[in-house]
Amino acid sequence: MKMKIIIRIVLAVLLTGQLVQGQVDLTREKFLSRLLHQSLENFHYSEKKINDDFSIRGFKEYLEVLDYYKRFFIQADIDELKQYLTRIDDGLKQGTMDLMILA
């Protein structure tokens, strides 16, 4: 249960990107991303490894939360989002919270 909550928080931050207008504070963004990455790997009770498996599980969980009854996304939307399927862990490691940077 705790892992699902953590994955949701991570993905909410990553997939929504920066919604604030104006200049993005990249120093703060990188710090928060690296802090989250280190916390998950080093301080989580089951020592979660941030890798492609983590990204895939989190991506699927996030889509389920966004569209649980499968009423909003069409297959084309999901196919387009799948380009980020294994990039979430890369963003955490690089300190980039916006998936558009990872494209």
mmCIF file of N, CA and C in Angstrom:
data_model
loop_
_atom_site.group_PDB
_atom_site.id
_atom_site.type_symbol
_atom_site.label_atom_id
_atom_site.label_comp_id
_atom_site.label_asym_id
_atom_site.label_seq_id
_atom_site.Cartn_x
_atom_site.Cartn_y
_atom_site.Cartn_z
ATOM 1 N N MET A 1 0.808 -1.190 0.000
ATOM 2 C CA MET A 1 0.000 0.000 0.000
ATOM 3 C C MET A 1 0.858 1.263 0.000
ATOM 4 N N LYS A 2 1.901 1.275 0.837
ATOM 5 C CA LYS A 2 2.784 2.433 0.888
ATOM 6 C C LYS A 2 3.488 2.647 -0.449
ATOM 7 N N MET A 3 3.862 1.536 -1.103
ATOM 8 C CA MET A 3 4.547 1.664 -2.384
ATOM 9 C C MET A 3 3.634 2.307 -3.421
ATOM 10 N N LYS A 4 2.361 1.972 -3.410
ATOM 11 C CA LYS A 4 1.423 2.573 -4.354
ATOM 12 C C LYS A 4 1.322 4.073 -4.128
ATOM 13 N N ILE A 5 1.314 4.487 -2.893
ATOM 14 C CA ILE A 5 1.240 5.908 -2.576
ATOM 15 C C ILE A 5 2.493 6.623 -3.047
ATOM 16 N N ILE A 6 3.648 6.024 -2.812
ATOM 17 C CA ILE A 6 4.905 6.629 -3.240
ATOM 18 C C ILE A 6 4.952 6.733 -4.751
ATOM 19 N N ILE A 7 4.558 5.676 -5.452
ATOM 20 C CA ILE A 7 4.570 5.702 -6.913
ATOM 21 C C ILE A 7 3.631 6.786 -7.428
ATOM 22 N N ARG A 8 2.485 6.927 -6.820
ATOM 23 C CA ARG A 8 1.540 7.963 -7.248
ATOM 24 C C ARG A 8 2.115 9.355 -7.061
ATOM 25 N N ILE A 9 2.778 9.575 -5.958
ATOM 26 C CA ILE A 9 3.372 10.886 -5.710
ATOM 27 C C ILE A 9 4.470 11.170 -6.727
ATOM 28 N N VAL A 10 5.338 10.200 -6.942
ATOM 29 C CA VAL A 10 6.431 10.367 -7.902
ATOM 30 C C VAL A 10 5.877 10.671 -9.282
ATOM 31 N N LEU A 11 4.919 9.897 -9.708
ATOM 32 C CA LEU A 11 4.393 10.078 -11.050
ATOM 33 C C LEU A 11 3.569 11.342 -11.189
ATOM 34 N N ALA A 12 2.890 11.724 -10.150
ATOM 35 C CA ALA A 12 2.141 12.975 -10.212
ATOM 36 C C ALA A 12 3.084 14.138 -10.456
ATOM 37 N N VAL A 13 4.202 14.128 -9.770
ATOM 38 C CA VAL A 13 5.194 15.190 -9.945
ATOM 39 C C VAL A 13 5.805 15.120 -11.336
ATOM 40 N N LEU A 14 6.179 13.926 -11.785
ATOM 41 C CA LEU A 14 6.838 13.782 -13.077
ATOM 42 C C LEU A 14 5.920 14.035 -14.259
ATOM 43 N N LEU A 15 4.750 13.498 -14.228
ATOM 44 C CA LEU A 15 3.878 13.588 -15.390
ATOM 45 C C LEU A 15 3.188 14.940 -15.518
ATOM 46 N N THR A 16 3.011 15.660 -14.441
ATOM 47 C CA THR A 16 2.377 16.961 -14.557
ATOM 48 C C THR A 16 3.384 18.037 -14.920
ATOM 49 N N GLY A 17 4.650 17.802 -14.652
ATOM 50 C CA GLY A 17 5.671 18.786 -15.005
ATOM 51 C C GLY A 17 5.521 20.066 -14.212
ATOM 52 N N GLN A 18 6.013 21.128 -14.777
ATOM 53 C CA GLN A 18 5.930 22.425 -14.127
ATOM 54 C C GLN A 18 4.696 23.156 -14.621
ATOM 55 N N LEU A 19 3.743 23.420 -13.750
ATOM 56 C CA LEU A 19 2.532 24.117 -14.128
ATOM 57 C C LEU A 19 2.607 25.607 -13.822
ATOM 58 N N VAL A 20 3.664 26.031 -13.191
ATOM 59 C CA VAL A 20 3.822 27.425 -12.825
ATOM 60 C C VAL A 20 4.336 28.201 -14.032
ATOM 61 N N GLN A 21 3.747 29.346 -14.280
ATOM 62 C CA GLN A 21 4.195 30.174 -15.390
ATOM 63 C C GLN A 21 5.536 30.801 -15.057
ATOM 64 N N GLY A 22 6.279 31.111 -16.105
ATOM 65 C CA GLY A 22 7.546 31.792 -15.915
ATOM 66 C C GLY A 22 8.714 30.834 -15.903
ATOM 67 N N GLN A 23 9.793 31.295 -15.319
ATOM 68 C CA GLN A 23 11.052 30.563 -15.303
ATOM 69 C C GLN A 23 10.984 29.360 -14.364
ATOM 70 N N VAL A 24 11.446 28.227 -14.846
ATOM 71 C CA VAL A 24 11.504 27.017 -14.038
ATOM 72 C C VAL A 24 12.792 27.041 -13.229
ATOM 73 N N ASP A 25 12.694 26.785 -11.950
ATOM 74 C CA ASP A 25 13.868 26.751 -11.086
ATOM 75 C C ASP A 25 14.494 25.365 -11.186
ATOM 76 N N LEU A 26 15.450 25.212 -12.113
ATOM 77 C CA LEU A 26 16.046 23.902 -12.373
ATOM 78 C C LEU A 26 16.878 23.402 -11.205
ATOM 79 N N THR A 27 17.471 24.306 -10.445
ATOM 80 C CA THR A 27 18.262 23.890 -9.290
ATOM 81 C C THR A 27 17.364 23.201 -8.265
ATOM 82 N N ARG A 28 16.240 23.803 -7.976
ATOM 83 C CA ARG A 28 15.286 23.228 -7.024
ATOM 84 C C ARG A 28 14.722 21.915 -7.567
ATOM 85 N N GLU A 29 14.383 21.901 -8.846
ATOM 86 C CA GLU A 29 13.817 20.712 -9.473
ATOM 87 C C GLU A 29 14.799 19.539 -9.416
ATOM 88 N N LYS A 30 16.049 19.803 -9.729
ATOM 89 C CA LYS A 30 17.061 18.740 -9.682
ATOM 90 C C LYS A 30 17.280 18.250 -8.260
ATOM 91 N N PHE A 31 17.310 19.168 -7.320
ATOM 92 C CA PHE A 31 17.492 18.788 -5.923
ATOM 93 C C PHE A 31 16.357 17.883 -5.459
ATOM 94 N N LEU A 32 15.110 18.275 -5.728
ATOM 95 C CA LEU A 32 13.960 17.480 -5.301
ATOM 96 C C LEU A 32 13.935 16.114 -5.976
ATOM 97 N N SER A 33 14.276 16.084 -7.240
ATOM 98 C CA SER A 33 14.284 14.818 -7.969
ATOM 99 C C SER A 33 15.339 13.871 -7.410
ATOM 100 N N ARG A 34 16.519 14.374 -7.167
ATOM 101 C CA ARG A 34 17.584 13.532 -6.615
ATOM 102 C C ARG A 34 17.280 13.102 -5.179
ATOM 103 N N LEU A 35 16.680 13.991 -4.405
ATOM 104 C CA LEU A 35 16.289 13.649 -3.039
ATOM 105 C C LEU A 35 15.256 12.526 -3.048
ATOM 106 N N LEU A 36 14.284 12.619 -3.924
ATOM 107 C CA LEU A 36 13.276 11.579 -4.042
ATOM 108 C C LEU A 36 13.901 10.258 -4.483
ATOM 109 N N HIS A 37 14.797 10.318 -5.431
ATOM 110 C CA HIS A 37 15.485 9.122 -5.927
ATOM 111 C C HIS A 37 16.280 8.453 -4.806
ATOM 112 N N GLN A 38 17.064 9.224 -4.091
ATOM 113 C CA GLN A 38 17.882 8.666 -3.015
ATOM 114 C C GLN A 38 17.020 8.142 -1.870
ATOM 115 N N SER A 39 15.942 8.838 -1.577
ATOM 116 C CA SER A 39 15.064 8.394 -0.495
ATOM 117 C C SER A 39 14.421 7.057 -0.809
ATOM 118 N N LEU A 40 13.966 6.897 -2.035
ATOM 119 C CA LEU A 40 13.336 5.637 -2.414
ATOM 120 C C LEU A 40 14.319 4.478 -2.383
ATOM 121 N N GLU A 41 15.524 4.720 -2.857
ATOM 122 C CA GLU A 41 16.505 3.631 -2.912
ATOM 123 C C GLU A 41 17.140 3.333 -1.558
ATOM 124 N N ASN A 42 17.373 4.351 -0.772
ATOM 125 C CA ASN A 42 18.136 4.147 0.460
ATOM 126 C C ASN A 42 17.308 4.064 1.733
ATOM 127 N N PHE A 43 16.163 4.729 1.768
ATOM 128 C CA PHE A 43 15.428 4.816 3.016
ATOM 129 C C PHE A 43 14.073 4.125 2.995
ATOM 130 N N HIS A 44 13.649 3.645 1.863
ATOM 131 C CA HIS A 44 12.384 2.917 1.798
ATOM 132 C C HIS A 44 12.567 1.583 2.503
ATOM 133 N N TYR A 45 11.544 1.123 3.215
ATOM 134 C CA TYR A 45 11.687 -0.086 4.012
ATOM 135 C C TYR A 45 12.036 -1.313 3.186
ATOM 136 N N SER A 46 11.695 -1.328 1.910
ATOM 137 C CA SER A 46 12.052 -2.488 1.070
ATOM 138 C C SER A 46 13.120 -2.136 0.042
ATOM 139 N N GLU A 47 13.790 -0.999 0.217
ATOM 140 C CA GLU A 47 14.888 -0.561 -0.647
ATOM 141 C C GLU A 47 14.539 -0.704 -2.124
ATOM 142 N N LYS A 48 13.636 0.124 -2.581
ATOM 143 C CA LYS A 48 13.193 0.093 -3.969
ATOM 144 C C LYS A 48 14.309 0.552 -4.894
ATOM 145 N N LYS A 49 14.554 -0.214 -5.917
ATOM 146 C CA LYS A 49 15.526 0.161 -6.935
ATOM 147 C C LYS A 49 14.810 0.968 -8.000
ATOM 148 N N ILE A 50 15.366 2.114 -8.326
ATOM 149 C CA ILE A 50 14.781 2.976 -9.345
ATOM 150 C C ILE A 50 15.366 2.540 -10.685
ATOM 151 N N ASN A 51 14.597 1.740 -11.399
ATOM 152 C CA ASN A 51 15.035 1.216 -12.691
ATOM 153 C C ASN A 51 13.823 1.138 -13.624
ATOM 154 N N ASP A 52 13.994 0.486 -14.765
ATOM 155 C CA ASP A 52 12.912 0.399 -15.741
ATOM 156 C C ASP A 52 11.694 -0.336 -15.190
ATOM 157 N N ASP A 53 11.910 -1.333 -14.358
ATOM 158 C CA ASP A 53 10.773 -2.040 -13.761
ATOM 159 C C ASP A 53 9.939 -1.100 -12.881
ATOM 160 N N PHE A 54 10.625 -0.258 -12.125
ATOM 161 C CA PHE A 54 9.952 0.745 -11.303
ATOM 162 C C PHE A 54 9.133 1.680 -12.189
ATOM 163 N N SER A 55 9.731 2.120 -13.301
ATOM 164 C CA SER A 55 9.036 3.018 -14.221
ATOM 165 C C SER A 55 7.796 2.369 -14.815
ATOM 166 N N ILE A 56 7.920 1.134 -15.239
ATOM 167 C CA ILE A 56 6.793 0.434 -15.857
ATOM 168 C C ILE A 56 5.650 0.254 -14.860
ATOM 169 N N ARG A 57 5.981 -0.196 -13.649
ATOM 170 C CA ARG A 57 4.948 -0.376 -12.626
ATOM 171 C C ARG A 57 4.269 0.943 -12.283
ATOM 172 N N GLY A 58 5.079 1.960 -12.123
ATOM 173 C CA GLY A 58 4.540 3.276 -11.781
ATOM 174 C C GLY A 58 3.691 3.868 -12.890
ATOM 175 N N PHE A 59 4.128 3.696 -14.117
ATOM 176 C CA PHE A 59 3.383 4.202 -15.265
ATOM 177 C C PHE A 59 2.002 3.557 -15.333
ATOM 178 N N LYS A 60 1.963 2.243 -15.185
ATOM 179 C CA LYS A 60 0.686 1.527 -15.235
ATOM 180 C C LYS A 60 -0.217 1.939 -14.076
ATOM 181 N N GLU A 61 0.359 2.090 -12.904
ATOM 182 C CA GLU A 61 -0.406 2.509 -11.726
ATOM 183 C C GLU A 61 -0.985 3.906 -11.932
ATOM 184 N N TYR A 62 -0.187 4.799 -12.479
ATOM 185 C CA TYR A 62 -0.629 6.169 -12.703
ATOM 186 C C TYR A 62 -1.778 6.222 -13.705
ATOM 187 N N LEU A 63 -1.670 5.469 -14.797
ATOM 188 C CA LEU A 63 -2.752 5.428 -15.776
ATOM 189 C C LEU A 63 -4.035 4.875 -15.160
ATOM 190 N N GLU A 64 -3.880 3.881 -14.318
ATOM 191 C CA GLU A 64 -5.050 3.296 -13.655
ATOM 192 C C GLU A 64 -5.724 4.316 -12.744
ATOM 193 N N VAL A 65 -4.930 5.090 -12.045
ATOM 194 C CA VAL A 65 -5.485 6.104 -11.147
ATOM 195 C C VAL A 65 -6.179 7.202 -11.956
ATOM 196 N N LEU A 66 -5.562 7.613 -13.049
ATOM 197 C CA LEU A 66 -6.150 8.676 -13.859
ATOM 198 C C LEU A 66 -7.446 8.259 -14.547
ATOM 199 N N ASP A 67 -7.500 7.022 -15.005
ATOM 200 C CA ASP A 67 -8.643 6.564 -15.801
ATOM 201 C C ASP A 67 -9.036 5.151 -15.384
ATOM 202 N N TYR A 68 -9.472 5.009 -14.146
ATOM 203 C CA TYR A 68 -9.768 3.689 -13.580
ATOM 204 C C TYR A 68 -10.841 2.952 -14.366
ATOM 205 N N TYR A 69 -11.875 3.652 -14.782
ATOM 206 C CA TYR A 69 -12.973 3.012 -15.505
ATOM 207 C C TYR A 69 -12.787 3.039 -17.023
ATOM 208 N N LYS A 70 -11.624 3.507 -17.468
ATOM 209 C CA LYS A 70 -11.283 3.546 -18.891
ATOM 210 C C LYS A 70 -12.329 4.313 -19.697
ATOM 211 N N ARG A 71 -12.621 5.522 -19.234
ATOM 212 C CA ARG A 71 -13.611 6.373 -19.898
ATOM 213 C C ARG A 71 -12.994 7.565 -20.608
ATOM 214 N N PHE A 72 -11.764 7.927 -20.261
ATOM 215 C CA PHE A 72 -11.211 9.170 -20.772
ATOM 216 C C PHE A 72 -10.148 8.979 -21.845
ATOM 217 N N PHE A 73 -9.218 8.070 -21.630
ATOM 218 C CA PHE A 73 -8.141 7.856 -22.590
ATOM 219 C C PHE A 73 -8.575 6.881 -23.671
ATOM 220 N N ILE A 74 -8.239 7.220 -24.897
ATOM 221 C CA ILE A 74 -8.424 6.256 -25.977
ATOM 222 C C ILE A 74 -7.078 5.574 -26.198
ATOM 223 N N GLN A 75 -7.083 4.505 -26.955
ATOM 224 C CA GLN A 75 -5.854 3.733 -27.152
ATOM 225 C C GLN A 75 -4.739 4.581 -27.746
ATOM 226 N N ALA A 76 -5.093 5.515 -28.636
ATOM 227 C CA ALA A 76 -4.076 6.388 -29.239
ATOM 228 C C ALA A 76 -3.377 7.239 -28.165
ATOM 229 N N ASP A 77 -4.134 7.696 -27.175
ATOM 230 C CA ASP A 77 -3.542 8.466 -26.071
ATOM 231 C C ASP A 77 -2.551 7.617 -25.283
ATOM 232 N N ILE A 78 -2.970 6.423 -24.970
ATOM 233 C CA ILE A 78 -2.112 5.518 -24.197
ATOM 234 C C ILE A 78 -0.862 5.161 -24.993
ATOM 235 N N ASP A 79 -1.021 4.920 -26.289
ATOM 236 C CA ASP A 79 0.131 4.597 -27.137
ATOM 237 C C ASP A 79 1.112 5.759 -27.179
ATOM 238 N N GLU A 80 0.604 6.980 -27.218
ATOM 239 C CA GLU A 80 1.475 8.149 -27.239
ATOM 240 C C GLU A 80 2.232 8.304 -25.913
ATOM 241 N N LEU A 81 1.544 8.047 -24.811
ATOM 242 C CA LEU A 81 2.177 8.154 -23.496
ATOM 243 C C LEU A 81 3.191 7.035 -23.250
ATOM 244 N N LYS A 82 3.051 5.917 -23.935
ATOM 245 C CA LYS A 82 3.949 4.782 -23.720
ATOM 246 C C LYS A 82 5.397 5.082 -24.073
ATOM 247 N N GLN A 83 5.644 6.150 -24.816
ATOM 248 C CA GLN A 83 7.034 6.512 -25.104
ATOM 249 C C GLN A 83 7.797 6.856 -23.815
ATOM 250 N N TYR A 84 7.057 7.163 -22.757
ATOM 251 C CA TYR A 84 7.659 7.487 -21.466
ATOM 252 C C TYR A 84 7.696 6.307 -20.512
ATOM 253 N N LEU A 85 7.281 5.144 -20.969
ATOM 254 C CA LEU A 85 7.121 3.963 -20.127
ATOM 255 C C LEU A 85 8.361 3.650 -19.293
ATOM 256 N N THR A 86 9.517 3.696 -19.884
ATOM 257 C CA THR A 86 10.750 3.355 -19.158
ATOM 258 C C THR A 86 11.651 4.567 -18.913
ATOM 259 N N ARG A 87 11.111 5.763 -19.017
ATOM 260 C CA ARG A 87 11.932 6.966 -18.854
ATOM 261 C C ARG A 87 11.749 7.656 -17.507
ATOM 262 N N ILE A 88 10.804 7.208 -16.727
ATOM 263 C CA ILE A 88 10.535 7.865 -15.451
ATOM 264 C C ILE A 88 11.734 7.739 -14.517
ATOM 265 N N ASP A 89 12.339 6.568 -14.468
ATOM 266 C CA ASP A 89 13.522 6.380 -13.620
ATOM 267 C C ASP A 89 14.687 7.233 -14.105
ATOM 268 N N ASP A 90 14.809 7.397 -15.412
ATOM 269 C CA ASP A 90 15.875 8.229 -15.959
ATOM 270 C C ASP A 90 15.713 9.680 -15.513
ATOM 271 N N GLY A 91 14.468 10.145 -15.502
ATOM 272 C CA GLY A 91 14.211 11.509 -15.052
ATOM 273 C C GLY A 91 14.577 11.719 -13.605
ATOM 274 N N LEU A 92 14.249 10.744 -12.763
ATOM 275 C CA LEU A 92 14.628 10.857 -11.352
ATOM 276 C C LEU A 92 16.136 10.885 -11.179
ATOM 277 N N LYS A 93 16.826 10.046 -11.931
ATOM 278 C CA LYS A 93 18.287 9.973 -11.805
ATOM 279 C C LYS A 93 18.968 11.223 -12.345
ATOM 280 N N GLN A 94 18.412 11.803 -13.412
ATOM 281 C CA GLN A 94 19.024 12.984 -14.033
ATOM 282 C C GLN A 94 18.613 14.287 -13.365
ATOM 283 N N GLY A 95 17.555 14.219 -12.572
ATOM 284 C CA GLY A 95 17.082 15.432 -11.921
ATOM 285 C C GLY A 95 16.124 16.221 -12.782
ATOM 286 N N THR A 96 15.489 15.570 -13.750
ATOM 287 C CA THR A 96 14.504 16.242 -14.580
ATOM 288 C C THR A 96 13.118 15.718 -14.228
ATOM 289 N N MET A 97 12.230 16.615 -13.867
ATOM 290 C CA MET A 97 10.901 16.221 -13.431
ATOM 291 C C MET A 97 9.887 16.287 -14.573
ATOM 292 N N ASP A 98 10.254 16.874 -15.680
ATOM 293 C CA ASP A 98 9.340 17.040 -16.796
ATOM 294 C C ASP A 98 9.635 15.987 -17.859
ATOM 295 N N LEU A 99 8.664 15.178 -18.187
ATOM 296 C CA LEU A 99 8.889 14.094 -19.160
ATOM 297 C C LEU A 99 9.180 14.627 -20.552
ATOM 298 N N MET A 100 8.766 15.835 -20.861
ATOM 299 C CA MET A 100 9.030 16.373 -22.187
ATOM 300 C C MET A 100 10.533 16.545 -22.413
ATOM 301 N N ILE A 101 11.284 16.784 -21.362
ATOM 302 C CA ILE A 101 12.736 16.907 -21.470
ATOM 303 C C ILE A 101 13.360 15.557 -21.826
ATOM 304 N N LEU A 102 12.720 14.486 -21.398
ATOM 305 C CA LEU A 102 13.271 13.157 -21.610
ATOM 306 C C LEU A 102 13.032 12.635 -23.024
ATOM 307 N N ALA A 103 12.151 13.282 -23.771
ATOM 308 C CA ALA A 103 11.819 12.799 -25.114
ATOM 309 C C ALA A 103 12.999 12.865 -26.051
#
